[in-house]
Coordinates of C-alpha atoms in Angstrom, one line a residue:
X1 CA 154.7 -131.6 205.2
X2 CA 157.2 -128.8 204.9
X3 CA 160.1 -131.2 204.6
X4 CA 158.4 -133.0 201.7
X5 CA 157.6 -129.6 200.0
X6 CA 161.2 -128.5 200.5
X7 CA 162.5 -131.7 198.9
X8 CA 160.2 -131.3 195.9
X9 CA 161.4 -127.7 195.6
X10 CA 165.0 -128.8 195.6
X11 CA 164.4 -131.4 192.9
X12 CA 162.6 -128.9 190.7
X13 CA 165.0 -126.1 191.4
X14 CA 166.4 -125.7 188.0
X15 CA 163.2 -126.1 186.0
X16 CA 161.5 -123.6 188.3
X17 CA 164.2 -121.0 187.6
X18 CA 164.1 -121.6 183.9
X19 CA 160.3 -121.3 183.7
X20 CA 160.4 -118.2 185.8
X21 CA 163.1 -116.6 183.8
X22 CA 161.2 -117.3 180.5
X23 CA 158.0 -115.9 182.0
X24 CA 159.7 -112.8 183.4
X25 CA 161.5 -112.1 180.2
X26 CA 158.3 -112.4 178.1
X27 CA 156.3 -110.3 180.5
X28 CA 159.1 -107.7 180.6
X29 CA 159.4 -107.3 176.9
X30 CA 155.7 -107.5 175.7
X31 CA 153.0 -104.9 175.9
X32 CA 151.0 -105.6 179.0
X33 CA 147.3 -104.5 179.2
X34 CA 144.7 -105.0 181.8
X35 CA 147.2 -105.4 184.6
X36 CA 145.3 -105.4 188.0
X37 CA 145.8 -102.1 189.9
X38 CA 146.2 -101.6 193.7
X39 CA 145.0 -98.0 193.2
X40 CA 148.4 -96.4 193.8
X41 CA 150.7 -94.5 191.4
X42 CA 153.5 -97.0 191.9
X43 CA 151.7 -100.3 191.2
X44 CA 154.4 -101.1 188.6
X45 CA 157.1 -100.8 191.2
X46 CA 155.3 -103.1 193.6
X47 CA 155.1 -105.7 190.8
X48 CA 158.8 -105.4 190.1
X49 CA 159.7 -105.7 193.8
X50 CA 157.5 -108.9 194.2
X51 CA 158.8 -110.4 191.0
X52 CA 162.4 -110.0 191.9
X53 CA 161.8 -111.1 195.5
X54 CA 160.4 -114.4 194.1
X55 CA 163.1 -114.6 191.5
X56 CA 165.8 -114.3 194.1
X57 CA 164.2 -117.0 196.3
X58 CA 164.1 -119.4 193.3
X59 CA 167.7 -118.7 192.3
X60 CA 168.8 -119.2 195.9
X61 CA 166.9 -122.5 196.1
X62 CA 168.7 -123.7 193.0
X63 CA 172.2 -122.5 194.1
X64 CA 171.8 -123.9 197.6
X65 CA 170.7 -127.3 196.2
X66 CA 174.1 -127.3 194.4
X67 CA 175.9 -126.3 197.6
X68 CA 177.2 -123.0 196.2
X69 CA 179.0 -121.0 198.8
X70 CA 177.5 -117.5 199.5
X71 CA 174.3 -118.6 197.7
X72 CA 172.4 -115.6 199.1
X73 CA 174.9 -113.1 197.8
X74 CA 175.2 -114.8 194.4
X75 CA 171.4 -114.9 194.1
X76 CA 171.1 -111.2 194.7
X77 CA 173.9 -110.3 192.3
X78 CA 172.5 -112.5 189.6
X79 CA 168.9 -111.3 189.9
X80 CA 170.0 -107.6 190.0
X81 CA 172.2 -108.1 186.9
X82 CA 169.3 -109.8 185.1
X83 CA 167.0 -106.9 186.0
X84 CA 169.5 -104.4 184.5
X85 CA 169.9 -106.5 181.4
X86 CA 166.1 -106.6 181.0
X87 CA 165.8 -102.9 181.3
X88 CA 168.5 -102.4 178.6
X89 CA 166.7 -104.9 176.4
X90 CA 163.4 -103.0 176.9
X91 CA 165.2 -99.9 175.6
X92 CA 167.0 -101.6 172.7
X93 CA 164.5 -104.1 171.5
X94 CA 161.0 -102.6 172.0
X95 CA 159.2 -99.5 170.9
X96 CA 156.6 -99.7 173.7
X97 CA 159.0 -100.1 176.6
X98 CA 161.9 -98.0 177.9
X99 CA 164.8 -98.1 180.4
X100 CA 163.5 -97.1 183.8
X101 CA 166.0 -96.5 186.6
X102 CA 163.2 -96.8 189.2
X103 CA 162.4 -100.3 187.9
X104 CA 166.1 -101.2 188.5
X105 CA 165.7 -99.8 192.1
X106 CA 162.5 -101.7 192.7
X107 CA 164.0 -104.9 191.3
X108 CA 167.1 -104.5 193.5
X109 CA 164.9 -103.8 196.6
X110 CA 163.0 -107.0 195.9
X111 CA 166.2 -109.0 195.6
X112 CA 167.6 -107.4 198.8
X113 CA 164.4 -108.0 200.8
X114 CA 164.6 -111.6 199.7
X115 CA 168.2 -111.8 200.9
X116 CA 167.3 -110.4 204.3
X117 CA 164.4 -112.9 204.5
X118 CA 166.7 -115.8 203.5
X119 CA 169.4 -114.7 206.0
X120 CA 166.8 -114.7 208.8
X121 CA 165.5 -118.1 207.8
X122 CA 168.9 -119.6 207.4
X123 CA 170.1 -118.3 210.8
X124 CA 166.9 -119.5 212.5
X125 CA 167.4 -123.0 211.0
X126 CA 171.0 -123.1 212.3
X127 CA 169.9 -122.1 215.8
X128 CA 167.2 -124.9 215.7
X129 CA 169.8 -127.5 214.9

């Protein structure tokens, strides 16, 4: 079952990344209301961390399907750069959003946690084979 799922994810790697980037860009630039709360003062940062964790996994999935060397590192760098660009766009293009350095940190932490997770998974797969 997981092998079939993995093959489907590899086939859909690029469309998944494109759809995710569009959704993340739209969500990052529009005014969001009625966002569910976890009851903490840093809910927004949790959302950022999770969004960039998932984004990094999707980018890695695409890059590894193209046999890119150092796919984990490239995935992290790309997603962190994208997060910085989005923060600058929020400052420059919207009146209801602003640049937030803590968002950049949360995005980066999400990307780095994904990298650590991927590294563990990749190493465990190598040991199994």
